[in-house]
mmCIF file of C-alpha atoms in Angstrom:
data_model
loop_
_atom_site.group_PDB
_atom_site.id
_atom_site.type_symbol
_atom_site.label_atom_id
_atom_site.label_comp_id
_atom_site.label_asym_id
_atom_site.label_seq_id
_atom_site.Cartn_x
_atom_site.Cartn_y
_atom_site.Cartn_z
ATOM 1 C CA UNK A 19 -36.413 229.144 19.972
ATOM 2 C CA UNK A 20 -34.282 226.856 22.303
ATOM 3 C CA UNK A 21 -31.345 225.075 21.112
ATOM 4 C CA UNK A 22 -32.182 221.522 20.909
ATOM 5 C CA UNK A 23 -28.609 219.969 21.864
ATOM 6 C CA UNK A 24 -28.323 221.349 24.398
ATOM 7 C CA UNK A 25 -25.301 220.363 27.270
ATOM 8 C CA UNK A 26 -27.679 218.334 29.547
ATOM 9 C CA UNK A 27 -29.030 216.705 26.605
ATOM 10 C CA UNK A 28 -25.837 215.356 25.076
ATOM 11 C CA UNK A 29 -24.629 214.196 28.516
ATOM 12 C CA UNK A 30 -27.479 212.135 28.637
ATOM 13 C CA UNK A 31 -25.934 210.597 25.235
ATOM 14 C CA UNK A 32 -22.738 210.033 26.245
ATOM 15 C CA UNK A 33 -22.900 206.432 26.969
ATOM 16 C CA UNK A 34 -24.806 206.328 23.569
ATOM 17 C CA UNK A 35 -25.986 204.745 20.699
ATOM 18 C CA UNK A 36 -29.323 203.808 21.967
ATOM 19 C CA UNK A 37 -31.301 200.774 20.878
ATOM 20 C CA UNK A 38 -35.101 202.561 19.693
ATOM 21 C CA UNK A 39 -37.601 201.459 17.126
ATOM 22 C CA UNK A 40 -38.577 204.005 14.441
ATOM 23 C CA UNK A 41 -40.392 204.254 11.824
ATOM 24 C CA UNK A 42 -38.382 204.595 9.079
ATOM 25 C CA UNK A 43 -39.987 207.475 6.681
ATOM 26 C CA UNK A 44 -37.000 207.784 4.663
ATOM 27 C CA UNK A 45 -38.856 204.695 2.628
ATOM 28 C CA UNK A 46 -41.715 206.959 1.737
ATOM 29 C CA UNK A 47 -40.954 208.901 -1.603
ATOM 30 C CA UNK A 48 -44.075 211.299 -0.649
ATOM 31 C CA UNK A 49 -42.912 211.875 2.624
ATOM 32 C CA UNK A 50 -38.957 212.310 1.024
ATOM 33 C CA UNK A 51 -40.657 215.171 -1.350
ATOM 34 C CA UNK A 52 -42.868 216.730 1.567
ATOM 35 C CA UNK A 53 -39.259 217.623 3.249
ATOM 36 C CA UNK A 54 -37.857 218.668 0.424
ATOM 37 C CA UNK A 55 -40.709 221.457 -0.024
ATOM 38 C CA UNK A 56 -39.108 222.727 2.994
ATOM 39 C CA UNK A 57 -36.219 223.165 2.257
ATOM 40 C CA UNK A 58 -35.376 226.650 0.373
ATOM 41 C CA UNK A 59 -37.096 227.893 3.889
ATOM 42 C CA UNK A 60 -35.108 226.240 5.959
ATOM 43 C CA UNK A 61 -31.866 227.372 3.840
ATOM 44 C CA UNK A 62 -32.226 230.675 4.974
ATOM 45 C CA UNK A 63 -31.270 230.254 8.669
ATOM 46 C CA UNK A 64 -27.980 228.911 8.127
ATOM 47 C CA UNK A 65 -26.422 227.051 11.389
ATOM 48 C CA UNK A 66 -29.064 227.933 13.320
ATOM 49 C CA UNK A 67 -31.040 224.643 11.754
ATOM 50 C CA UNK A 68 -29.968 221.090 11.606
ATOM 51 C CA UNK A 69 -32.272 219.631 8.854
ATOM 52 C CA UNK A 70 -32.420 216.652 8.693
ATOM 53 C CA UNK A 71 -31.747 214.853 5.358
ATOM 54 C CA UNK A 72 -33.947 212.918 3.681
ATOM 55 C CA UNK A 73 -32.172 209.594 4.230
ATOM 56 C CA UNK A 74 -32.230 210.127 8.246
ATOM 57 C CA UNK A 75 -36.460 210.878 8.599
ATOM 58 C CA UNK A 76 -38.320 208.873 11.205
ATOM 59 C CA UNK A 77 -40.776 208.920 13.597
ATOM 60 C CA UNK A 78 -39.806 207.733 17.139
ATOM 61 C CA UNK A 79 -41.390 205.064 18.248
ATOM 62 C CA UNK A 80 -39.692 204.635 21.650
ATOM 63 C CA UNK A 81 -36.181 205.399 22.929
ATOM 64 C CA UNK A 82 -34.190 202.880 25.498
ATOM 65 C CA UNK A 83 -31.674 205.035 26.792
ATOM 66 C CA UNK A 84 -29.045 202.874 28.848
ATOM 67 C CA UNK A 85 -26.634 201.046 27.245
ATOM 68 C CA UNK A 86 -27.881 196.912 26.474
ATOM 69 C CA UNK A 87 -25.883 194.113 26.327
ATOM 70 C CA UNK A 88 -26.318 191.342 23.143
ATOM 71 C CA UNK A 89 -28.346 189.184 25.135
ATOM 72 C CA UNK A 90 -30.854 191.654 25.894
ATOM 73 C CA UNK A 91 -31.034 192.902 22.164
ATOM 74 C CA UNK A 92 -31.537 189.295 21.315
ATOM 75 C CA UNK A 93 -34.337 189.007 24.158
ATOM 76 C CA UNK A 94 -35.814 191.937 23.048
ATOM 77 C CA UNK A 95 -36.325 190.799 19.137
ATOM 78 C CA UNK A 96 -37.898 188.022 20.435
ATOM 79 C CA UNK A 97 -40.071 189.897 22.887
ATOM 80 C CA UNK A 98 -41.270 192.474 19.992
ATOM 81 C CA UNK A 99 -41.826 189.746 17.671
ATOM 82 C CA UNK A 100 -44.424 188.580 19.699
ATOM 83 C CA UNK A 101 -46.034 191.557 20.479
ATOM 84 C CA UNK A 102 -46.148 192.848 17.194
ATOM 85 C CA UNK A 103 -48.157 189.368 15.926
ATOM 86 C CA UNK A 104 -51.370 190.437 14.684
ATOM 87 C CA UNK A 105 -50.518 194.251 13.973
ATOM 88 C CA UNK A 106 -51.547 195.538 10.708
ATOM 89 C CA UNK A 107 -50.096 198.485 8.501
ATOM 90 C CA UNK A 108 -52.014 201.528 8.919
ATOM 91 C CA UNK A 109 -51.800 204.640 7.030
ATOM 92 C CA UNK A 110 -51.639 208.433 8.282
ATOM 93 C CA UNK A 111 -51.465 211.476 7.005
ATOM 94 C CA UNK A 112 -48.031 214.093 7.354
ATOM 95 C CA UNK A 113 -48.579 217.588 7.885
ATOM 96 C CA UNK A 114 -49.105 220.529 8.599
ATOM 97 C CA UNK A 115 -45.578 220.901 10.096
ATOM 98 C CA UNK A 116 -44.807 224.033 12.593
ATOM 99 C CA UNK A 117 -42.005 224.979 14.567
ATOM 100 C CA UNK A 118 -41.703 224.055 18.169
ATOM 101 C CA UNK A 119 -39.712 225.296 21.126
ATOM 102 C CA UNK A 120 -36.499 223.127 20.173
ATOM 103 C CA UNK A 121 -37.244 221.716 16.516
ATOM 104 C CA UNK A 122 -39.605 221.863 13.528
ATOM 105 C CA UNK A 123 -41.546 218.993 13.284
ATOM 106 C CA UNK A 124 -44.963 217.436 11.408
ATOM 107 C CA UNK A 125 -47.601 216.238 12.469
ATOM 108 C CA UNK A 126 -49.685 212.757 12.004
ATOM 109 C CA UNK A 127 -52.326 212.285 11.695
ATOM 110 C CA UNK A 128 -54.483 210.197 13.060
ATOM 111 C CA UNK A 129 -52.554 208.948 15.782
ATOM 112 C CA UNK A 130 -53.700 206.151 17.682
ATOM 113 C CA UNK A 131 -51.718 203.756 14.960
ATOM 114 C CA UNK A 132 -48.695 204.692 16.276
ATOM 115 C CA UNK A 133 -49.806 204.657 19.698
ATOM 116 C CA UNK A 134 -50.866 201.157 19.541
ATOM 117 C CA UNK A 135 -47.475 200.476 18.312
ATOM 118 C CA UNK A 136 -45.594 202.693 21.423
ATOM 119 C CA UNK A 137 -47.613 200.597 23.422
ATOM 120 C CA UNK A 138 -46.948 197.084 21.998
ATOM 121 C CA UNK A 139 -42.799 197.753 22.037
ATOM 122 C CA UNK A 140 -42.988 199.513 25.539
ATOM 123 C CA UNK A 141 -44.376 196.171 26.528
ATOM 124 C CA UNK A 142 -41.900 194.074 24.712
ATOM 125 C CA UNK A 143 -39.204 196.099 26.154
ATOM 126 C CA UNK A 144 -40.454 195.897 29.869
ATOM 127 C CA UNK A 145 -40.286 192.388 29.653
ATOM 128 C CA UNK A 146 -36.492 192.114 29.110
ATOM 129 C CA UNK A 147 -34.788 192.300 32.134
ATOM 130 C CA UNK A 148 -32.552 194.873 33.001
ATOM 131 C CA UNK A 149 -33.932 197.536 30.466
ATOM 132 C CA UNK A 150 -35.748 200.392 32.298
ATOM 133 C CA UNK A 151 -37.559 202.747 30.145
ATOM 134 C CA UNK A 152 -38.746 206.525 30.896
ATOM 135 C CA UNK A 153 -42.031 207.131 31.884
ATOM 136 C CA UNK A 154 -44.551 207.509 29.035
ATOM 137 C CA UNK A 155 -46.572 210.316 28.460
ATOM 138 C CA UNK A 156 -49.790 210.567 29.082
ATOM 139 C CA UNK A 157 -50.911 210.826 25.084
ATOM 140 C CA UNK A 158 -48.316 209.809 23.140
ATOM 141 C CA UNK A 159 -47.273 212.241 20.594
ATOM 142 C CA UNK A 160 -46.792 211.190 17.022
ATOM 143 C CA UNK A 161 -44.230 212.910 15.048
ATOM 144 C CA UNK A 162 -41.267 213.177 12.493
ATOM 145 C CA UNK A 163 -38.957 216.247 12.765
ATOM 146 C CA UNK A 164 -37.805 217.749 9.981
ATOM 147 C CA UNK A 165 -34.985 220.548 11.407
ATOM 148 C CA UNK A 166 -33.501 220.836 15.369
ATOM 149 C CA UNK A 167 -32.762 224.158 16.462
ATOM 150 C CA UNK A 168 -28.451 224.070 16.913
ATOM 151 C CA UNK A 169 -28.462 227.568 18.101
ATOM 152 C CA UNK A 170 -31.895 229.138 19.177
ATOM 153 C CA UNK A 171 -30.123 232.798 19.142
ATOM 154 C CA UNK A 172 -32.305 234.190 15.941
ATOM 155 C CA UNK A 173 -35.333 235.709 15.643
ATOM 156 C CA UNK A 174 -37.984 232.807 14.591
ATOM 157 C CA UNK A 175 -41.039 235.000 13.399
ATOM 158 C CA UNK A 176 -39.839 234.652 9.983
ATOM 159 C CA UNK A 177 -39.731 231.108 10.124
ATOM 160 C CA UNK A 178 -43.143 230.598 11.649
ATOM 161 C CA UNK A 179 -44.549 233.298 8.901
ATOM 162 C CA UNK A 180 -42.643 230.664 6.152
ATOM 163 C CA UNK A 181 -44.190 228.070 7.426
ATOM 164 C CA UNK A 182 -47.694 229.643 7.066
ATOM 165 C CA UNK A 183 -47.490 230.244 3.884
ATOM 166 C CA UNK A 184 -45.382 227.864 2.542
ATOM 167 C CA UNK A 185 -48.476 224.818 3.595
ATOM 168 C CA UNK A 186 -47.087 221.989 1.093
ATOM 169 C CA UNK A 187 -49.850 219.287 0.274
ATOM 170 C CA UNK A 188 -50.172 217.025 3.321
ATOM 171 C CA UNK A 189 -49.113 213.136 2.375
ATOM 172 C CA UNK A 190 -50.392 209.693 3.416
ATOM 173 C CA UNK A 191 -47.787 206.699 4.250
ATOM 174 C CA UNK A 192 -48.779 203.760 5.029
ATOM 175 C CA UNK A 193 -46.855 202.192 7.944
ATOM 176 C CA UNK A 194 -45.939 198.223 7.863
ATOM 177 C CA UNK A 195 -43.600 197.574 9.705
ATOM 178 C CA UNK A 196 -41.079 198.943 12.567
ATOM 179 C CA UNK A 197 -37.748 199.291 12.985
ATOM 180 C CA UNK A 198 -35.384 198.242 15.915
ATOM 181 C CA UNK A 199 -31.988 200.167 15.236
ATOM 182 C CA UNK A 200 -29.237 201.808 17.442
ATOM 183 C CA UNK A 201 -29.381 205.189 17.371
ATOM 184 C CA UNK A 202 -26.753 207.961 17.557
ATOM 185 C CA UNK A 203 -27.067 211.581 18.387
ATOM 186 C CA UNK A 204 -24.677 213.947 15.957
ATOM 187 C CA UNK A 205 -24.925 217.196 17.667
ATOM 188 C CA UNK A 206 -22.112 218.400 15.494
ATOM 189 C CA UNK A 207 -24.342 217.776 12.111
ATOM 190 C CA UNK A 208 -27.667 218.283 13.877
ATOM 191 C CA UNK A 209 -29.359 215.275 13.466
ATOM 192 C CA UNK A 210 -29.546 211.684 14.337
ATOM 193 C CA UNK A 211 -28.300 208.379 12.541
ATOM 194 C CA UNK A 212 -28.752 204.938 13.149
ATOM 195 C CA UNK A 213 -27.620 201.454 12.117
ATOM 196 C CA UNK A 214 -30.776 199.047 11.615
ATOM 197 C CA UNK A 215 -30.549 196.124 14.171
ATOM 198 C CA UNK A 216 -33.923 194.276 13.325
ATOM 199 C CA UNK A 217 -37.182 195.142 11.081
ATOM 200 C CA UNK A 218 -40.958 193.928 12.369
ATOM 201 C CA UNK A 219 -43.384 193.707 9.900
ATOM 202 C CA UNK A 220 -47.088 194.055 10.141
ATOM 203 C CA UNK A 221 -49.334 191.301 8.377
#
């Protein structure tokens, strides 16, 4: 595996946190005990994993990574508020998860909920002026991570063998609403944190 924080990533951190609206799965007991099923695995690669605690798990909705001023944070509540009018919750389900090339993540399932949503706050966010997103992928990909790779210098098999076998019961959350927070990177803990700026709820 690759290590996840890697030098070109944190540099693009620096001028960091980043406004980006998550889904906050930290709120979803299920999803809370679905991570901890992981977690006697993931114990037994030391440093080489940053799991992510329980209190920190999200899905990314969409980053905005340049620095934004108050005005435009207030512009773009406003501007999300009115794109998210008329979403409703919708639920997937979590799992299987599987390591990647950087990080373990999990999958959900399906995903065009969550791609409605990248699509409604991309548009919010175009509209403020001043904040220039990335490009969007082609098919957006819905996911929460449960571990980043800190130092891919191990041999993974026996991870992806534990992850085969190991198969916990896949979970269903419903998702209501979306967060707008400011996000940091910790590369020292492995992770990311966030302060919540702003919470959009589905009706």
């Amino acid at each position: 595996m690759e290590t996840f924080f890697n030098p070109a990533r944190q540099l693009s951190w620096a001028s960091g946190p980043f406004l980006h609206f998550l889904v906050l799965l930290n709120r979803h007991d299920d999803y809370r005990a679905y991570s901890r099923a992981h977690r006697v695995l993931f114990s037994g690669f030391g440093e080489h994993l940053g799991v992510v605690p329980e209190e920190w798990l999200h899905c990314t909705v969409q980053g905005i990574y340049i620095p934004t001023t108050a005005e435009q944070t207030e512009q773009l509540i406003k501007a999300t508020r009115r794109e998210i009018e008329g979403m409703r919750p919708f639920t997937v389900q979590m799992g299987p998860a599987w390591p990647g090339v950087t990080a373990v993540t999990v999958a959900m399932y399906p995903e065009t909920g969550v791609a409605e949503l990248n699509r409604r706050v991309r548009t919010a966010a175009e509209a403020v002026p001043g904040i220039e997103l990335r490009p969007g992928p082609a098919k957006f990909w819905a996911h929460s991570t449960l571990a980043y790779v800190r130092d891919g210098d191990f041999d993974d098999r026996p991870l992806n063998r534990g992850l085969r076998s190991l198969r916990p019961d896949r979970v269903d959350v419903t998702i209501d609403r979306v967060h707008l927070v400011n996000q940091r990177q910790e590369p020292a803990a492995g992770y990311y944190t966030w302060e919540v700026v702003e919470d959009f709820r589905f009706v």
